[in-house]
Coordinates of C-alpha atoms in Angstrom, one line a residue:
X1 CA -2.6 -4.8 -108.9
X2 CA -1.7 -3.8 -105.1
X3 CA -4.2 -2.9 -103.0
X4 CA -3.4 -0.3 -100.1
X5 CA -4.6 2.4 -98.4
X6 CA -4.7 6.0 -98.7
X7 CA -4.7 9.0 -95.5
X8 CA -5.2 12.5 -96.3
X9 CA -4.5 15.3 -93.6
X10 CA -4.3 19.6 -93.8
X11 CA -0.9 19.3 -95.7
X12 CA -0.2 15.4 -97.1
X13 CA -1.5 12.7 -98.2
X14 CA 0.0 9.3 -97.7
X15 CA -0.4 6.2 -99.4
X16 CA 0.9 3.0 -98.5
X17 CA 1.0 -0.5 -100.3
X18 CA 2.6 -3.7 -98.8
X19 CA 5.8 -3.8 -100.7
X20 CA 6.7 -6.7 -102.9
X21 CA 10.7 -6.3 -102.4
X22 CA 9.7 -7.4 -98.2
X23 CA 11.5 -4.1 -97.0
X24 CA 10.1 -0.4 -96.4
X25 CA 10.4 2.0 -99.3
X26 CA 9.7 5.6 -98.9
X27 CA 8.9 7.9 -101.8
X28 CA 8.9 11.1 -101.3
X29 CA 6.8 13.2 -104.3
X30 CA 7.6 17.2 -104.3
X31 CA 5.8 18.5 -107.7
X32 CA 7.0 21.9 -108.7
X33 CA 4.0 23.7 -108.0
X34 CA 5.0 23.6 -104.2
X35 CA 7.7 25.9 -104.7
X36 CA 11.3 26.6 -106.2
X37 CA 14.0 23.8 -105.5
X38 CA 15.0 25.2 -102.4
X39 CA 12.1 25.0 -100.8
X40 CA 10.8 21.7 -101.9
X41 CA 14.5 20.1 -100.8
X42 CA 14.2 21.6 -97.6
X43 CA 10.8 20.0 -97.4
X44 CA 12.5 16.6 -98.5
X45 CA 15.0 16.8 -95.9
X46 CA 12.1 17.6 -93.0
X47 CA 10.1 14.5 -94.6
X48 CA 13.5 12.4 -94.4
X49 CA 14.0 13.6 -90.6
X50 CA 10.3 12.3 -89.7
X51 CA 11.1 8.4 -91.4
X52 CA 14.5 8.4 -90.0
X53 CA 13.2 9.1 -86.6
X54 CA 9.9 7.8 -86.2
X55 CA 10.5 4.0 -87.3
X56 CA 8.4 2.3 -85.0
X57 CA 5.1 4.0 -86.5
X58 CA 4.8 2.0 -89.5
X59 CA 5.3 -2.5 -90.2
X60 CA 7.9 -3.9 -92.1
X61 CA 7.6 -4.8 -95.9
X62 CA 5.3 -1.3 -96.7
X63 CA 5.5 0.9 -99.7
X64 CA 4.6 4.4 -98.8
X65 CA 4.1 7.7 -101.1
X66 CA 4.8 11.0 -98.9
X67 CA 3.1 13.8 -101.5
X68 CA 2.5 17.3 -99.7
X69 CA 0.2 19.7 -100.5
X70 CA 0.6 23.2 -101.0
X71 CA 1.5 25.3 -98.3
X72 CA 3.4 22.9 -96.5
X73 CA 7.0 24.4 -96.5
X74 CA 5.8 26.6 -94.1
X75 CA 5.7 24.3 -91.6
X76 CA 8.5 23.6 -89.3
X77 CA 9.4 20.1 -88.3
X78 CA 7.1 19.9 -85.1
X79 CA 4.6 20.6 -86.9
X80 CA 5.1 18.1 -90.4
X81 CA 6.3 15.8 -87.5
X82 CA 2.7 15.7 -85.4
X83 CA 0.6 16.2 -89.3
X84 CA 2.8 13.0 -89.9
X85 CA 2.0 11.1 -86.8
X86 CA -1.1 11.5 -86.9
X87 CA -1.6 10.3 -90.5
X88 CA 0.6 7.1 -89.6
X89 CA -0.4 6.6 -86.1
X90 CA -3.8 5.2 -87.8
X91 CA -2.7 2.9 -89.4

């Protein structure tokens, strides 16, 4: 079984395992109860935007889970972007 760690902030929680495949996976779980489709896709697309320009915050080989809480499409990118920074900078 993997062993990893888990961080929880205001509006995600983030778990990350070392990956087995020795490259970085993101998953990126939106559950229904956030919202309709449109918002929970725009909330992909801000969660996408954070990986794609934040590389250096997490090591090579990782598995990470992105699942936020409700409430969270309200947020606009600065502020999923500093929630998310935080969460990773700890690691």
């Amino acid at each position: 079984m993997l062993q990893g760690t888990r961080r929880e902030s205001d509006h995600f929680i983030v778990y990350r395992h070392d990956s087995v495949s020795g490259k970085t996976q993101f998953c990126f779980k939106t559950p229904k109860r956030l919202g309709n489709a449109v918002r929970r896709n725009r909330l992909k697309r801000v969660m996408r935007e954070f990986i794609r320009t934040h590389k250096s915050l997490w090591p090579d080989s990782s598995a990470v889970v992105l699942l936020p809480k409700y409430g969270t499409f309200e947020l606009d990118f600065q502020q999923v972007s500093a929630e998310l920074q935080q969460l990773f900078g700890h690691e």
